Amino acid sequence: MYVFCFKFGYSKIAKGLSGMKYLLKNAKVFQNSQISEKDLLICDGKIVSVGTRVSVSQDNGTHVIDMNNYFIFPGFIDVHVHLREPGFSYKETIKTGSMAAAHGGYTDVCAMPNLKPVPDSAEHLKEELDIIKRDAVINVHAYGSVTVNEDGEELSDMEGMAKDVIAFSDDGRGVQSDDMMRTAMKTAKSLGKIIAAHCEVNELLKGGYIHDGEYAKAHGHRGICSESEWGQIKRDIALAKETGCSYHVCHVSTKESVELIRQAKKDGVDITCETGPHYLVFSDSDLIENGRFKMNPPLRGEDDKKALIEGIKDGTVDMIATDHAPHSAEEKSRGLEKSLMGVVGLETAFPVLYTKLVKTGVLTLEELVKLMSEKPGKRFGIDTEIREGADANLSVWNLDKEYTVDPETFLTMGRATPFEGMTVCGECLMTMLKGEIKWKQ
């Protein structure tokens, strides 16, 4: 038996221990929606035992790691990331994006289809799947597009891709045609798949690039009205009710959207939604003239932020997804007006939300972990639950560690984050997938 102290020696000895037997002792473990002190025994990639005072024989080669009362969470699940490959590997690759995910405690991410080629057929999807198989550090689940080339004109080969995709989305573009979305929903329903919608009414955008609020008015910027989002959600709710499709709303940002979804759930519509960390922490009053504050949808008003937090608390908002969207430094250096939309988020999501929502008493730690693992997993059919017999997909956290967010420490190729310079608590010490260490501090 090999005994190590995580705090003092683990980072030096973990390399090369993948596939070994581990006994993770003296940890605070999230299991069955509760956190309690437990030990985890892991063998051949599986959790063999979860309990108090788990022991092993002296001669079976088990590596015993003292967790020093650090926290063990199920692997986080992000249902909305952009890994940019194939087609835009100067921004991010599946390797660098999945490395960043592991650094942030994620074991599963769902990759959006705005790629080149767009995965709108089995042939085009295969290009992405081949790279995932070759380079992904953690589990990467591909989306298929709803329409060919995400142009909104012709339905993609949804049937041909169904067995290999997690869901269907034209993320980055709203499907403008009612008839096209109705057909897509009917097809998804027949295939048992989710439609995950980026909701945006193009005719209401009018060249806007930040929220149509006080900051835009005060600084002469063109604004994006809230109705451009909630107007299409309202349409889609009616179509989901008509077709019976499983419908998921991406990156909800407005108070009207929250209320529409709340009512749809009461009406029995099969609907879920996500919001991003930045919408829960910032509003347009926090904007500065810097591209790292530009994303789509934009940061909305203070009332919208409050409505999103209330939606999180009452269950209207089901999960938190980062919408991790890296761009090159040059593409994000053009200010609010001309920078491309999108910020990175995989490596900051949990520390920011733990600091801003849990430590301030808005949410409990258990509620946050459920929003980042249990709830997205249940909706999208991804299992990272900590239980005996399950794959050892988990992350280890020191929640007392305080530091300043520095993009230069990121593993993603992207550097644009509105959280740059923020003081946060919570450091990921290790991420394990099927019993193999994918990230270690």
Short mmCIF file of C-alpha atoms in Angstrom, two decimals:
data_model
loop_
_atom_site.label_atom_id
_atom_site.label_comp_id
_atom_site.label_asym_id
_atom_site.label_seq_id
_atom_site.Cartn_x
_atom_site.Cartn_y
_atom_site.Cartn_z
CA MET A 1 0.00 0.00 0.00
CA TYR A 2 1.31 3.45 -0.96
CA VAL A 3 0.30 6.40 1.20
CA PHE A 4 0.52 9.98 -0.11
CA CYS A 5 -0.52 13.32 1.28
CA PHE A 6 -2.41 15.26 -1.38
CA LYS A 7 -1.42 18.64 0.01
CA PHE A 8 2.31 18.10 0.03
CA GLY A 9 3.20 15.39 -2.43
CA TYR A 10 0.40 14.56 -4.81
CA SER A 11 1.24 16.92 -7.64
CA LYS A 12 4.72 15.42 -7.83
CA ILE A 13 3.75 11.74 -7.87
CA ALA A 14 0.42 11.57 -9.67
CA LYS A 15 1.93 11.36 -13.14
CA GLY A 16 1.97 7.76 -14.28
CA LEU A 17 -0.58 6.50 -11.77
CA SER A 18 -3.46 6.34 -14.25
CA GLY A 19 -5.18 2.98 -14.23
CA MET A 20 -4.00 2.21 -10.71
CA LYS A 21 -6.11 1.46 -7.67
CA TYR A 22 -6.84 4.48 -5.50
CA LEU A 23 -8.20 5.00 -2.06
CA LEU A 24 -9.17 8.64 -1.62
CA LYS A 25 -9.45 9.13 2.12
CA ASN A 26 -10.79 11.88 4.36
CA ALA A 27 -12.79 13.73 1.71
CA LYS A 28 -16.03 15.65 1.74
CA VAL A 29 -18.00 13.82 -0.95
CA PHE A 30 -21.08 14.96 -2.86
CA GLN A 31 -23.37 11.96 -3.12
CA ASN A 32 -27.16 11.72 -3.31
CA SER A 33 -27.44 15.53 -3.29
CA GLN A 34 -25.63 15.72 0.04
CA ILE A 35 -22.06 16.34 1.17
CA SER A 36 -20.55 14.18 3.90
CA GLU A 37 -17.17 12.85 4.96
CA LYS A 38 -16.38 9.65 3.08
CA ASP A 39 -13.61 7.56 1.54
CA LEU A 40 -13.66 6.42 -2.10
CA LEU A 41 -12.07 3.21 -3.32
CA ILE A 42 -11.45 3.17 -7.08
CA CYS A 43 -10.37 0.12 -9.06
CA ASP A 44 -10.19 -0.44 -12.83
CA GLY A 45 -11.85 2.91 -13.45
CA LYS A 46 -14.86 2.16 -11.26
CA ILE A 47 -15.93 3.36 -7.85
CA VAL A 48 -15.80 0.15 -5.82
CA SER A 49 -16.75 1.53 -2.43
CA VAL A 50 -18.02 4.77 -0.91
CA GLY A 51 -18.17 4.94 2.84
CA THR A 52 -16.52 5.80 6.13
CA ARG A 53 -13.21 4.20 7.10
CA VAL A 54 -12.80 2.21 3.88
CA SER A 55 -9.69 0.06 4.11
CA VAL A 56 -7.57 -2.05 1.79
CA SER A 57 -5.02 -4.79 2.31
CA GLN A 58 -1.39 -3.85 2.71
CA ASP A 59 -0.15 -5.64 -0.38
CA ASN A 60 -2.62 -5.00 -3.18
CA GLY A 61 -0.83 -2.00 -4.74
CA THR A 62 -3.49 0.54 -3.87
CA HIS A 63 -2.38 4.18 -3.87
CA VAL A 64 -3.85 5.82 -0.78
CA ILE A 65 -4.23 9.59 -1.07
CA ASP A 66 -5.17 11.69 1.94
CA MET A 67 -7.66 14.27 0.68
CA ASN A 68 -7.15 16.53 3.72
CA ASN A 69 -10.89 17.22 3.87
CA TYR A 70 -10.94 18.55 0.31
CA PHE A 71 -14.19 18.23 -1.61
CA ILE A 72 -14.91 15.52 -4.18
CA PHE A 73 -17.66 16.38 -6.67
CA PRO A 74 -19.10 14.37 -9.55
CA GLY A 75 -17.57 15.43 -12.85
CA PHE A 76 -19.15 18.68 -14.01
CA ILE A 77 -21.13 18.61 -17.26
CA ASP A 78 -21.24 21.58 -19.64
CA VAL A 79 -23.91 21.20 -22.31
CA HIS A 80 -22.78 24.28 -24.24
CA VAL A 81 -19.18 24.77 -25.36
CA HIS A 82 -17.44 25.78 -28.57
CA LEU A 83 -14.28 23.78 -29.27
CA ARG A 84 -13.80 25.33 -32.74
CA GLU A 85 -12.44 22.21 -34.43
CA PRO A 86 -12.64 21.35 -37.26
CA GLY A 87 -12.40 24.63 -39.11
CA PHE A 88 -11.20 27.21 -36.60
CA SER A 89 -8.27 25.64 -34.79
CA TYR A 90 -6.49 29.00 -34.53
CA LYS A 91 -9.08 29.83 -31.84
CA GLU A 92 -9.22 26.49 -30.00
CA THR A 93 -8.76 22.79 -30.59
CA ILE A 94 -10.56 19.82 -29.15
CA LYS A 95 -7.38 18.99 -27.26
CA THR A 96 -6.89 22.44 -25.70
CA GLY A 97 -10.59 22.91 -25.03
CA SER A 98 -10.94 19.54 -23.34
CA MET A 99 -7.76 20.19 -21.33
CA ALA A 100 -9.33 23.45 -20.13
CA ALA A 101 -12.48 21.55 -19.23
CA ALA A 102 -10.51 19.08 -17.11
CA HIS A 103 -8.77 22.02 -15.42
CA GLY A 104 -12.21 23.35 -14.52
CA GLY A 105 -13.47 20.06 -13.06
CA TYR A 106 -15.48 18.95 -16.09
CA THR A 107 -15.51 15.37 -17.28
CA ASP A 108 -18.15 15.88 -19.99
CA VAL A 109 -18.79 18.73 -22.42
CA CYS A 110 -21.16 19.06 -25.37
CA ALA A 111 -19.61 20.71 -28.41
CA MET A 112 -21.72 23.07 -30.53
CA PRO A 113 -21.83 22.59 -34.31
CA ASN A 114 -20.80 25.99 -35.69
CA LEU A 115 -17.75 24.42 -37.29
CA LYS A 116 -16.32 24.00 -40.79
CA PRO A 117 -17.68 21.76 -42.08
CA VAL A 118 -20.86 22.07 -40.06
CA PRO A 119 -21.83 18.59 -38.77
CA ASP A 120 -25.04 18.50 -40.80
CA SER A 121 -24.55 14.98 -42.19
CA ALA A 122 -22.95 11.76 -41.04
CA GLU A 123 -20.01 12.44 -43.36
CA HIS A 124 -19.35 15.92 -41.99
CA LEU A 125 -19.93 14.79 -38.41
CA LYS A 126 -17.31 12.07 -38.81
CA GLU A 127 -14.58 14.71 -39.27
CA GLU A 128 -15.33 16.06 -35.80
CA LEU A 129 -15.79 12.64 -34.21
CA ASP A 130 -12.42 11.46 -35.55
CA ILE A 131 -10.67 14.41 -33.90
CA ILE A 132 -12.55 13.84 -30.66
CA LYS A 133 -11.51 10.19 -30.64
CA ARG A 134 -7.89 11.14 -31.26
CA ASP A 135 -7.42 14.22 -29.10
CA ALA A 136 -10.11 14.68 -26.46
CA VAL A 137 -8.84 14.57 -22.88
CA ILE A 138 -12.32 14.16 -21.37
CA ASN A 139 -15.69 13.08 -22.80
CA VAL A 140 -16.73 15.35 -25.67
CA HIS A 141 -20.27 14.87 -26.97
CA ALA A 142 -20.99 16.36 -30.39
CA TYR A 143 -24.11 18.27 -31.39
CA GLY A 144 -25.50 17.86 -34.87
CA SER A 145 -26.89 20.92 -36.62
CA VAL A 146 -30.60 21.43 -37.15
CA THR A 147 -30.22 22.78 -40.69
CA VAL A 148 -27.70 22.35 -43.48
CA ASN A 149 -24.71 24.64 -42.85
CA GLU A 150 -26.84 26.22 -40.09
CA ASP A 151 -28.40 28.35 -42.83
CA GLY A 152 -31.98 27.68 -41.73
CA GLU A 153 -33.11 26.71 -45.23
CA GLU A 154 -32.89 22.91 -45.38
CA LEU A 155 -33.17 20.29 -42.66
CA SER A 156 -29.92 18.51 -41.85
CA ASP A 157 -29.59 14.73 -42.03
CA MET A 158 -30.83 14.39 -38.46
CA GLU A 159 -31.70 10.72 -38.87
CA GLY A 160 -28.25 9.87 -40.21
CA MET A 161 -26.53 11.61 -37.28
CA ALA A 162 -28.88 10.71 -34.43
CA LYS A 163 -26.95 7.78 -33.00
CA ASP A 164 -23.72 9.81 -32.76
CA VAL A 165 -24.91 13.18 -31.41
CA ILE A 166 -26.03 14.33 -27.99
CA ALA A 167 -28.72 16.65 -29.42
CA PHE A 168 -29.39 19.04 -32.30
CA SER A 169 -28.75 22.78 -32.39
CA ASP A 170 -28.04 25.62 -34.79
CA ASP A 171 -26.30 27.48 -31.97
CA GLY A 172 -25.06 30.89 -32.99
CA ARG A 173 -28.15 31.34 -35.15
CA GLY A 174 -31.83 31.26 -34.43
CA VAL A 175 -33.97 29.17 -36.79
CA GLN A 176 -36.08 31.94 -38.33
CA SER A 177 -38.71 29.87 -40.13
CA ASP A 178 -41.63 28.60 -38.04
CA ASP A 179 -42.18 25.74 -40.50
CA MET A 180 -38.52 24.73 -40.42
CA MET A 181 -38.46 24.63 -36.63
CA ARG A 182 -41.73 22.69 -36.55
CA THR A 183 -40.28 20.10 -38.96
CA ALA A 184 -37.06 19.89 -36.94
CA MET A 185 -38.98 19.38 -33.71
CA LYS A 186 -41.14 16.65 -35.21
CA THR A 187 -38.03 14.90 -36.52
CA ALA A 188 -36.21 15.23 -33.20
CA LYS A 189 -39.26 13.87 -31.41
CA SER A 190 -39.31 10.80 -33.67
CA LEU A 191 -35.60 10.24 -33.00
CA GLY A 192 -35.85 10.76 -29.25
CA LYS A 193 -33.49 13.73 -29.35
CA ILE A 194 -33.43 17.21 -27.84
CA ILE A 195 -33.57 20.43 -29.84
CA ALA A 196 -31.28 22.95 -28.09
CA ALA A 197 -32.11 26.39 -29.45
CA HIS A 198 -30.18 29.60 -29.74
CA CYS A 199 -33.15 31.98 -29.74
CA GLU A 200 -32.73 35.15 -31.74
CA VAL A 201 -35.09 37.02 -34.07
CA ASN A 202 -32.84 38.43 -36.76
CA GLU A 203 -35.13 41.28 -37.79
CA LEU A 204 -35.02 42.67 -34.25
CA LEU A 205 -31.23 42.82 -34.01
CA LYS A 206 -30.81 46.00 -36.06
CA GLY A 207 -27.03 45.93 -35.93
CA GLY A 208 -26.91 45.80 -32.15
CA TYR A 209 -24.01 44.26 -30.26
CA ILE A 210 -24.64 44.96 -26.54
CA HIS A 211 -27.84 45.13 -24.50
CA ASP A 212 -30.26 47.91 -25.38
CA GLY A 213 -29.96 49.42 -21.92
CA GLU A 214 -28.57 52.38 -20.03
CA TYR A 215 -24.94 51.71 -20.91
CA ALA A 216 -25.68 51.57 -24.63
CA LYS A 217 -27.61 54.84 -24.46
CA ALA A 218 -24.96 56.61 -22.38
CA HIS A 219 -22.06 55.54 -24.59
CA GLY A 220 -23.59 55.68 -28.06
CA HIS A 221 -23.68 51.94 -28.72
CA ARG A 222 -26.27 50.07 -30.78
CA GLY A 223 -28.35 47.86 -28.54
CA ILE A 224 -29.91 44.40 -28.85
CA CYS A 225 -33.45 44.39 -27.51
CA SER A 226 -34.61 41.70 -25.10
CA GLU A 227 -37.46 40.71 -27.39
CA SER A 228 -34.97 39.37 -29.93
CA GLU A 229 -34.46 36.52 -27.44
CA TRP A 230 -37.79 36.04 -25.71
CA GLY A 231 -39.82 36.52 -28.89
CA GLN A 232 -38.35 33.37 -30.41
CA ILE A 233 -38.58 31.46 -27.14
CA LYS A 234 -42.30 32.25 -27.10
CA ARG A 235 -42.67 30.86 -30.62
CA ASP A 236 -40.64 27.76 -29.82
CA ILE A 237 -42.63 27.02 -26.67
CA ALA A 238 -45.81 26.93 -28.78
CA LEU A 239 -44.12 24.60 -31.29
CA ALA A 240 -42.74 22.35 -28.56
CA LYS A 241 -46.21 22.11 -27.06
CA GLU A 242 -47.64 21.26 -30.48
CA THR A 243 -45.03 18.65 -31.42
CA GLY A 244 -44.15 17.16 -28.02
CA CYS A 245 -40.47 17.73 -28.73
CA SER A 246 -37.93 17.78 -25.92
CA TYR A 247 -36.84 21.41 -26.06
CA HIS A 248 -33.88 23.14 -24.40
CA VAL A 249 -33.22 26.88 -24.45
CA CYS A 250 -29.58 27.95 -24.65
CA HIS A 251 -28.03 30.84 -22.66
CA VAL A 252 -31.18 32.50 -21.30
CA SER A 253 -30.48 36.14 -20.44
CA THR A 254 -33.73 38.11 -20.01
CA LYS A 255 -36.41 38.30 -17.33
CA GLU A 256 -39.13 37.78 -19.94
CA SER A 257 -37.48 34.55 -21.06
CA VAL A 258 -37.43 33.26 -17.49
CA GLU A 259 -41.13 33.99 -17.02
CA LEU A 260 -42.08 32.36 -20.33
CA ILE A 261 -40.17 29.21 -19.42
CA ARG A 262 -41.62 29.18 -15.91
CA GLN A 263 -45.14 29.27 -17.33
CA ALA A 264 -44.35 26.67 -20.00
CA LYS A 265 -43.22 24.25 -17.31
CA LYS A 266 -46.47 24.81 -15.45
CA ASP A 267 -48.30 24.07 -18.70
CA GLY A 268 -46.53 20.72 -19.05
CA VAL A 269 -44.20 21.58 -21.94
CA ASP A 270 -41.08 19.38 -22.09
CA ILE A 271 -38.70 22.31 -21.68
CA THR A 272 -35.43 23.01 -19.91
CA CYS A 273 -33.00 25.90 -20.09
CA GLU A 274 -29.54 27.03 -19.13
CA THR A 275 -27.89 30.31 -18.26
CA GLY A 276 -24.22 31.25 -18.05
CA PRO A 277 -22.06 32.34 -15.11
CA HIS A 278 -21.56 35.83 -16.55
CA TYR A 279 -25.31 36.51 -16.66
CA LEU A 280 -25.57 35.62 -12.96
CA VAL A 281 -22.66 37.81 -11.88
CA PHE A 282 -22.68 40.85 -14.18
CA SER A 283 -25.20 43.22 -15.74
CA ASP A 284 -24.75 45.88 -18.39
CA SER A 285 -23.89 48.35 -15.61
CA ASP A 286 -20.58 46.45 -15.29
CA LEU A 287 -19.61 46.93 -18.93
CA ILE A 288 -16.33 48.53 -19.90
CA GLU A 289 -15.00 49.32 -23.35
CA ASN A 290 -13.31 45.97 -23.76
CA GLY A 291 -14.10 42.96 -25.96
CA ARG A 292 -13.83 40.58 -23.01
CA PHE A 293 -17.29 41.81 -21.97
CA LYS A 294 -18.87 41.05 -25.35
CA MET A 295 -20.91 37.90 -25.85
CA ASN A 296 -24.19 36.79 -27.44
CA PRO A 297 -26.67 37.18 -25.88
CA PRO A 298 -25.21 40.25 -24.20
CA LEU A 299 -25.07 41.12 -20.52
CA ARG A 300 -28.55 42.45 -19.75
CA GLY A 301 -29.95 44.78 -17.10
CA GLU A 302 -29.85 44.39 -13.33
CA ASP A 303 -33.51 43.28 -13.30
CA ASP A 304 -32.67 40.54 -15.76
CA LYS A 305 -29.81 39.30 -13.58
CA LYS A 306 -32.10 39.20 -10.55
CA ALA A 307 -34.73 37.28 -12.52
CA LEU A 308 -32.15 34.72 -13.61
CA ILE A 309 -31.00 34.20 -10.02
CA GLU A 310 -34.60 33.78 -8.92
CA GLY A 311 -35.09 31.32 -11.79
CA ILE A 312 -32.08 29.36 -10.59
CA LYS A 313 -33.46 29.27 -7.06
CA ASP A 314 -37.00 28.19 -7.96
CA GLY A 315 -35.98 25.62 -10.57
CA THR A 316 -37.09 27.48 -13.68
CA VAL A 317 -33.48 27.66 -14.84
CA ASP A 318 -32.31 24.05 -14.83
CA MET A 319 -28.57 24.22 -15.28
CA ILE A 320 -25.52 26.39 -15.75
CA ALA A 321 -23.49 26.16 -18.97
CA THR A 322 -20.52 28.33 -19.83
CA ASP A 323 -21.03 28.95 -23.56
CA HIS A 324 -17.22 28.73 -23.66
CA ALA A 325 -16.41 30.51 -26.92
CA PRO A 326 -12.74 31.28 -27.53
CA HIS A 327 -11.45 33.70 -30.15
CA SER A 328 -7.98 34.90 -31.04
CA ALA A 329 -6.47 37.81 -29.14
CA GLU A 330 -6.78 40.03 -32.21
CA GLU A 331 -10.47 39.20 -32.66
CA LYS A 332 -11.18 40.25 -29.08
CA SER A 333 -9.04 43.40 -29.12
CA ARG A 334 -11.43 45.63 -31.09
CA GLY A 335 -13.57 46.99 -28.26
CA LEU A 336 -17.27 46.45 -27.64
CA GLU A 337 -18.38 47.42 -31.11
CA LYS A 338 -16.03 45.44 -33.31
CA SER A 339 -14.76 42.51 -31.24
CA LEU A 340 -16.26 39.12 -32.04
CA MET A 341 -18.87 37.82 -29.61
CA GLY A 342 -17.83 35.17 -27.15
CA VAL A 343 -15.87 34.64 -23.93
CA VAL A 344 -14.12 31.67 -22.35
CA GLY A 345 -15.49 30.10 -19.20
CA LEU A 346 -14.59 26.47 -18.53
CA GLU A 347 -11.77 27.24 -16.10
CA THR A 348 -13.58 29.91 -14.10
CA ALA A 349 -17.19 28.69 -13.86
CA PHE A 350 -17.13 26.87 -10.55
CA PRO A 351 -14.77 29.22 -8.66
CA VAL A 352 -16.73 32.30 -9.78
CA LEU A 353 -20.13 30.81 -8.94
CA TYR A 354 -18.93 29.38 -5.63
CA THR A 355 -17.52 32.79 -4.67
CA LYS A 356 -20.38 34.95 -5.91
CA LEU A 357 -23.39 32.73 -5.19
CA VAL A 358 -22.48 30.19 -2.51
CA LYS A 359 -20.22 32.21 -0.23
CA THR A 360 -22.76 35.06 -0.34
CA GLY A 361 -25.62 32.77 0.64
CA VAL A 362 -27.61 32.94 -2.60
CA LEU A 363 -27.23 29.18 -3.19
CA THR A 364 -25.99 26.26 -1.15
CA LEU A 365 -22.92 24.37 -2.31
CA GLU A 366 -25.10 21.33 -2.93
CA GLU A 367 -27.44 23.34 -5.16
CA LEU A 368 -24.52 24.65 -7.23
CA VAL A 369 -23.07 21.18 -7.75
CA LYS A 370 -26.48 19.91 -8.89
CA LEU A 371 -26.74 22.77 -11.41
CA MET A 372 -23.34 21.86 -12.84
CA SER A 373 -23.56 18.06 -12.84
CA GLU A 374 -26.72 16.29 -11.73
CA LYS A 375 -29.30 18.39 -13.58
CA PRO A 376 -27.56 18.68 -16.96
CA GLY A 377 -26.67 15.00 -16.71
CA LYS A 378 -30.26 13.99 -16.14
CA ARG A 379 -31.57 16.05 -19.05
CA PHE A 380 -28.91 15.06 -21.58
CA GLY A 381 -28.37 11.46 -20.49
CA ILE A 382 -24.84 11.83 -19.11
CA ASP A 383 -23.97 10.05 -15.87
CA THR A 384 -21.25 11.36 -13.54
CA GLU A 385 -22.95 10.38 -10.29
CA ILE A 386 -20.69 9.22 -7.47
CA ARG A 387 -21.96 5.79 -6.48
CA GLU A 388 -20.66 2.26 -6.16
CA GLY A 389 -20.30 0.59 -9.55
CA ALA A 390 -20.20 3.85 -11.51
CA ASP A 391 -17.28 5.15 -13.53
CA ALA A 392 -14.90 7.23 -11.42
CA ASN A 393 -15.66 10.56 -13.09
CA LEU A 394 -14.98 13.23 -10.49
CA SER A 395 -13.04 16.30 -9.45
CA VAL A 396 -11.27 17.28 -6.23
CA TRP A 397 -11.45 20.86 -4.93
CA ASN A 398 -9.78 23.02 -2.31
CA LEU A 399 -12.52 25.54 -1.57
CA ASP A 400 -10.33 27.56 0.79
CA LYS A 401 -7.81 28.49 -1.88
CA GLU A 402 -8.13 32.18 -2.80
CA TYR A 403 -6.54 33.62 -5.92
CA THR A 404 -6.96 36.13 -8.71
CA VAL A 405 -8.27 35.02 -12.11
CA ASP A 406 -5.35 35.30 -14.52
CA PRO A 407 -6.07 34.28 -18.13
CA GLU A 408 -2.39 33.54 -18.68
CA THR A 409 -2.79 30.46 -16.49
CA PHE A 410 -5.60 29.06 -18.67
CA LEU A 411 -5.18 25.91 -20.74
CA THR A 412 -7.69 27.13 -23.32
CA MET A 413 -6.25 29.09 -26.24
CA GLY A 414 -8.78 31.84 -25.50
CA ARG A 415 -7.98 34.59 -23.03
CA ALA A 416 -11.05 36.85 -23.13
CA THR A 417 -12.99 36.60 -19.88
CA PRO A 418 -15.01 39.21 -18.00
CA PHE A 419 -13.74 37.59 -14.79
CA GLU A 420 -10.12 38.64 -15.37
CA GLY A 421 -8.72 40.16 -12.17
CA MET A 422 -11.56 38.88 -9.97
CA THR A 423 -10.63 37.36 -6.61
CA VAL A 424 -12.21 33.93 -6.27
CA CYS A 425 -12.13 30.90 -3.99
CA GLY A 426 -11.97 27.31 -5.17
CA GLU A 427 -9.10 25.52 -6.89
CA CYS A 428 -9.44 22.29 -8.83
CA LEU A 429 -6.72 19.94 -7.59
CA MET A 430 -7.55 16.91 -9.69
CA THR A 431 -10.00 15.70 -12.33
CA MET A 432 -10.43 11.99 -12.94
CA LEU A 433 -12.20 10.27 -15.84
CA LYS A 434 -12.87 6.53 -15.58
CA GLY A 435 -10.25 6.33 -12.87
CA GLU A 436 -7.57 8.09 -14.92
CA ILE A 437 -6.16 11.42 -13.81
CA LYS A 438 -6.78 14.01 -16.52
CA TRP A 439 -5.77 17.10 -14.56
CA LYS A 440 -3.68 17.55 -11.45
CA GLN A 441 -2.57 20.72 -9.71
#
